[in-house]
Tab-separated table of C-alpha atoms in Angstrom:
chain	number	residue	atom	x	y	z
A	1	ALA	CA	8.699	5.476	19.556
A	2	GLN	CA	5.512	3.825	20.656
A	3	SER	CA	5.137	0.289	21.912
A	4	VAL	CA	2.557	-2.093	23.285
A	5	THR	CA	3.002	-4.915	25.760
A	6	GLN	CA	0.410	-7.622	26.171
A	7	LEU	CA	0.883	-9.622	29.334
A	8	GLY	CA	0.072	-13.276	28.914
A	9	SER	CA	0.352	-14.888	25.515
A	10	HIS	CA	-2.342	-17.400	26.468
A	11	VAL	CA	-5.387	-16.916	28.677
A	12	SER	CA	-7.887	-19.641	29.472
A	13	VAL	CA	-11.278	-18.995	31.068
A	14	SER	CA	-14.424	-20.991	31.619
A	15	GLU	CA	-17.551	-20.194	29.689
A	16	GLY	CA	-19.461	-17.523	31.603
A	17	ALA	CA	-16.397	-16.280	33.466
A	18	LEU	CA	-14.868	-12.824	33.315
A	19	VAL	CA	-12.420	-12.160	30.499
A	20	LEU	CA	-9.483	-9.852	31.242
A	21	LEU	CA	-6.788	-9.294	28.631
A	22	ARG	CA	-4.001	-6.942	29.629
A	23	CYS	CA	-2.380	-4.253	27.521
A	24	ASN	CA	0.142	-1.617	28.535
A	25	TYR	CA	1.413	1.005	26.165
A	26	SER	CA	4.282	3.408	25.867
A	27	SER	CA	3.791	6.642	23.996
A	28	SER	CA	5.362	10.081	23.978
A	29	VAL	CA	2.136	11.716	22.853
A	30	PRO	CA	-1.499	11.106	23.802
A	31	PRO	CA	-2.179	7.731	22.290
A	32	TYR	CA	-4.970	6.367	20.225
A	33	LEU	CA	-5.469	2.745	21.248
A	34	PHE	CA	-7.190	-0.162	19.583
A	35	TRP	CA	-8.164	-3.743	20.272
A	36	TYR	CA	-8.478	-6.158	17.368
A	37	VAL	CA	-9.646	-9.774	17.276
A	38	GLN	CA	-8.322	-12.384	14.870
A	39	TYR	CA	-10.084	-15.681	14.266
A	40	PRO	CA	-8.084	-18.573	12.780
A	41	ASN	CA	-6.950	-17.929	9.228
A	42	GLN	CA	-8.801	-14.618	9.149
A	43	GLY	CA	-7.865	-10.980	9.082
A	44	LEU	CA	-8.211	-8.591	11.984
A	45	GLN	CA	-11.501	-7.142	13.079
A	46	LEU	CA	-11.734	-3.982	15.152
A	47	LEU	CA	-13.320	-4.541	18.570
A	48	LEU	CA	-13.039	-1.020	19.929
A	49	LYS	CA	-10.874	2.079	19.954
A	50	TYR	CA	-9.932	4.872	22.359
A	51	THR	CA	-9.599	8.301	20.794
A	52	SER	CA	-9.329	10.612	23.825
A	53	ALA	CA	-13.053	10.885	24.462
A	54	ALA	CA	-14.574	8.713	27.193
A	55	THR	CA	-12.027	6.612	29.060
A	56	LEU	CA	-14.379	3.627	29.176
A	57	VAL	CA	-14.885	2.386	25.666
A	58	LYS	CA	-17.556	-0.084	24.667
A	59	GLY	CA	-17.028	-2.276	21.642
A	60	ILE	CA	-18.664	-5.068	19.759
A	61	ASN	CA	-19.585	-8.503	21.138
A	62	GLY	CA	-19.905	-7.199	24.694
A	63	PHE	CA	-16.254	-6.182	25.068
A	64	GLU	CA	-15.097	-2.984	26.700
A	65	ALA	CA	-11.791	-1.418	27.656
A	66	GLU	CA	-10.764	1.289	30.062
A	67	PHE	CA	-8.005	3.778	29.340
A	68	LYS	CA	-5.971	4.511	32.483
A	69	LYS	CA	-3.336	7.127	31.838
A	70	SER	CA	-1.760	6.792	35.292
A	71	GLU	CA	-1.173	3.101	34.677
A	72	THR	CA	-0.537	3.423	30.921
A	73	SER	CA	-2.995	0.588	30.485
A	74	PHE	CA	-5.855	-0.284	28.177
A	75	HIS	CA	-7.091	-3.656	29.416
A	76	LEU	CA	-9.876	-5.468	27.572
A	77	THR	CA	-12.721	-7.034	29.536
A	78	LYS	CA	-15.933	-8.942	29.009
A	79	PRO	CA	-18.182	-9.901	31.931
A	80	SER	CA	-19.119	-13.336	30.643
A	81	ALA	CA	-17.093	-15.364	28.172
A	82	HIS	CA	-18.747	-17.223	25.335
A	83	MET	CA	-17.306	-20.109	23.371
A	84	SER	CA	-17.319	-17.939	20.262
A	85	ASP	CA	-14.889	-15.505	21.940
A	86	ALA	CA	-12.042	-17.974	21.494
A	87	ALA	CA	-9.592	-16.161	19.242
A	88	GLU	CA	-6.403	-14.129	19.307
A	89	TYR	CA	-6.628	-10.566	20.545
A	90	PHE	CA	-4.241	-7.763	19.652
A	91	CYS	CA	-3.794	-4.416	21.318
A	92	ALA	CA	-2.407	-1.653	19.108
A	93	VAL	CA	-1.362	1.982	19.332
A	94	SER	CA	-1.576	4.453	16.497
A	95	ASP	CA	1.718	5.924	15.461
A	96	LEU	CA	1.203	9.553	14.451
A	97	GLY	CA	-1.632	8.637	12.133
A	98	ARG	CA	0.545	6.423	10.036
A	99	ALA	CA	0.650	2.789	11.014
A	100	LEU	CA	-0.438	0.681	13.942
A	101	THR	CA	2.063	-0.763	16.371
A	102	PHE	CA	0.759	-4.088	17.626
A	103	GLY	CA	1.366	-6.118	20.721
A	104	SER	CA	2.361	-9.735	20.374
A	105	GLY	CA	-1.173	-10.944	20.961
A	106	THR	CA	-3.078	-12.965	23.542
A	107	ARG	CA	-4.729	-16.209	22.581
A	108	LEU	CA	-8.000	-16.617	24.483
A	109	GLN	CA	-9.243	-20.121	25.126
A	110	VAL	CA	-12.767	-20.655	26.478
A	111	GLN	CA	-13.446	-23.898	28.278
A	112	PRO	CA	-16.971	-25.349	28.332
B	1	ASN	CA	-19.237	-2.283	-0.345
B	2	ALA	CA	-16.691	-5.036	-0.555
B	3	GLY	CA	-14.026	-5.144	2.100
B	4	VAL	CA	-10.296	-5.202	1.599
B	5	MET	CA	-9.518	-7.933	-0.882
B	6	GLN	CA	-6.243	-9.764	-0.871
B	7	ASN	CA	-5.146	-12.434	-3.290
B	8	PRO	CA	-4.059	-15.034	-3.386
B	9	ARG	CA	-5.100	-16.318	0.035
B	10	HIS	CA	-2.365	-18.910	-0.044
B	11	LEU	CA	0.845	-18.824	-2.030
B	12	VAL	CA	3.579	-21.421	-2.202
B	13	ARG	CA	6.939	-20.509	-3.677
B	14	ARG	CA	10.251	-22.313	-3.955
B	15	ARG	CA	13.344	-20.624	-2.614
B	16	GLY	CA	14.639	-18.107	-5.118
B	17	GLN	CA	11.303	-17.447	-6.807
B	18	GLU	CA	9.353	-14.218	-6.713
B	19	ALA	CA	6.161	-13.675	-4.739
B	20	ARG	CA	3.602	-11.038	-5.705
B	21	LEU	CA	0.852	-10.251	-3.239
B	22	ARG	CA	-2.095	-8.102	-4.229
B	23	CYS	CA	-4.356	-5.875	-2.178
B	24	SER	CA	-7.432	-4.021	-3.350
B	25	PRO	CA	-8.482	-1.474	-0.720
B	26	MET	CA	-12.038	-0.718	0.231
B	27	LYS	CA	-13.873	1.549	-2.164
B	28	GLY	CA	-12.987	5.152	-1.496
B	29	HIS	CA	-9.847	4.321	0.496
B	30	SER	CA	-6.589	5.743	-0.762
B	31	HIS	CA	-4.336	4.704	2.125
B	32	VAL	CA	-2.842	1.216	2.207
B	33	TYR	CA	-0.703	-0.435	4.846
B	34	TRP	CA	1.138	-3.755	4.651
B	35	TYR	CA	1.918	-5.835	7.730
B	36	ARG	CA	3.705	-9.135	8.206
B	37	GLN	CA	2.764	-11.689	10.836
B	38	LEU	CA	5.280	-14.373	11.623
B	39	PRO	CA	4.007	-17.547	13.314
B	40	GLU	CA	3.018	-16.978	16.942
B	41	GLU	CA	3.796	-13.265	16.698
B	42	GLY	CA	1.916	-10.016	16.309
B	43	LEU	CA	1.706	-7.951	13.177
B	44	LYS	CA	4.718	-5.873	12.209
B	45	PHE	CA	4.345	-2.791	10.074
B	46	MET	CA	6.109	-2.911	6.734
B	47	VAL	CA	5.038	-0.050	4.497
B	48	TYR	CA	2.427	2.686	4.162
B	49	LEU	CA	1.364	3.906	0.736
B	50	GLN	CA	-1.001	6.351	-0.810
B	51	LYS	CA	-1.846	6.381	-4.479
B	52	GLU	CA	1.444	6.408	-6.405
B	53	ASN	CA	3.445	7.351	-3.315
B	54	ILE	CA	5.332	5.504	-0.613
B	55	ILE	CA	4.769	7.445	2.583
B	56	ASP	CA	6.642	5.297	5.096
B	57	GLU	CA	8.690	2.209	4.339
B	58	SER	CA	10.556	2.075	7.619
B	59	GLY	CA	9.406	-1.488	8.257
B	60	MET	CA	10.461	-2.915	4.925
B	61	PRO	CA	13.548	-5.101	4.699
B	62	LYS	CA	16.232	-3.262	2.773
B	63	GLU	CA	16.626	-5.911	0.113
B	64	ARG	CA	14.292	-8.042	-1.987
B	65	PHE	CA	11.071	-6.351	-0.816
B	66	SER	CA	9.223	-3.628	-2.672
B	67	ALA	CA	5.720	-2.212	-2.722
B	68	GLU	CA	3.664	-0.058	-5.007
B	69	PHE	CA	0.190	1.400	-5.173
B	70	PRO	CA	-0.409	2.591	-8.721
B	71	LYS	CA	-2.988	5.098	-9.807
B	72	GLU	CA	-5.071	2.275	-11.197
B	73	GLY	CA	-5.239	-1.233	-9.812
B	74	PRO	CA	-4.325	-2.913	-6.573
B	75	SER	CA	-1.387	-2.394	-4.295
B	76	ILE	CA	1.361	-4.948	-4.859
B	77	LEU	CA	3.870	-6.277	-2.356
B	78	ARG	CA	6.707	-7.953	-4.201
B	79	ILE	CA	9.279	-10.250	-2.675
B	80	GLN	CA	12.159	-11.269	-4.901
B	81	GLN	CA	14.294	-14.366	-4.396
B	82	VAL	CA	12.220	-15.622	-1.509
B	83	VAL	CA	13.840	-17.461	1.387
B	84	ARG	CA	12.301	-19.732	4.016
B	85	GLY	CA	12.282	-16.867	6.522
B	86	ASP	CA	9.820	-14.996	4.317
B	87	SER	CA	7.147	-17.568	5.169
B	88	ALA	CA	4.479	-15.613	6.992
B	89	ALA	CA	1.017	-14.138	6.715
B	90	TYR	CA	0.973	-10.790	4.963
B	91	PHE	CA	-1.917	-8.498	5.741
B	92	CYS	CA	-3.062	-5.420	3.956
B	93	ALA	CA	-5.176	-2.724	5.568
B	94	SER	CA	-6.792	0.327	4.072
B	95	SER	CA	-8.200	3.536	5.444
B	96	SER	CA	-9.802	6.701	4.192
B	97	GLY	CA	-7.568	9.171	5.980
B	98	GLN	CA	-4.496	9.889	7.964
B	99	SER	CA	-5.879	10.914	11.337
B	100	LYS	CA	-4.865	8.792	14.275
B	101	ASP	CA	-8.341	7.522	14.968
B	102	THR	CA	-9.236	6.598	11.406
B	103	GLU	CA	-10.153	2.957	11.383
B	104	ALA	CA	-8.040	0.673	9.265
B	105	PHE	CA	-9.873	-2.261	7.715
B	106	PHE	CA	-7.911	-5.448	7.233
B	107	GLY	CA	-7.982	-8.033	4.500
B	108	GLN	CA	-7.919	-11.739	5.229
B	109	GLY	CA	-4.257	-11.976	4.425
B	110	THR	CA	-2.018	-13.916	2.098
B	111	ARG	CA	-0.231	-16.847	3.657
B	112	LEU	CA	3.105	-17.314	1.964
B	113	THR	CA	4.924	-20.582	2.319
B	114	VAL	CA	8.438	-20.892	0.970
B	115	VAL	CA	9.563	-24.458	0.372
């Protein structure tokens, strides 16, 4: 079975500061990993995905994530936070091409 | 190309009533997934369907819940005799294939409130 753990249910940063959202996964096979963003009362939007190509993955809105097999991690980063980045972020792992297994989410708050 | 369409966006039901949630996948997508999001939690997989077939229903509660994806028309998630614990946001996602890296596109969800 695959699983995802997101450390920190709430993260608060100042505008312009580094954003770091943590995700660790457990998988018995090489994983495909995803980060999604959810704005209030909206569906999920794909930020980026790792599919066993480059370990550093660049996504939309200036986000990127690095796959580290030795640490079983796929942390999401952005060099400079913007007010519009305030949202909930979900890490997910693909389960044998069927469904996504999601972490419990991290709510990002950006302070002016 | 319209995205994944879910309706209604909000649904209020009294305990014991039935709830029917609809999902129209993106054009050309034949794979549909349903997820449930309880307040302050992540999304939990419920069921995976292709046209006229249930592929994986390992996340569906054993009673009161059913899903279908007919040859024509939207996918339907049906909850019979709703209880307060069914209150949640229900999301549908669709994709064009079964490979692990195929992107799933999500609808905006149906927020079910049971009173």
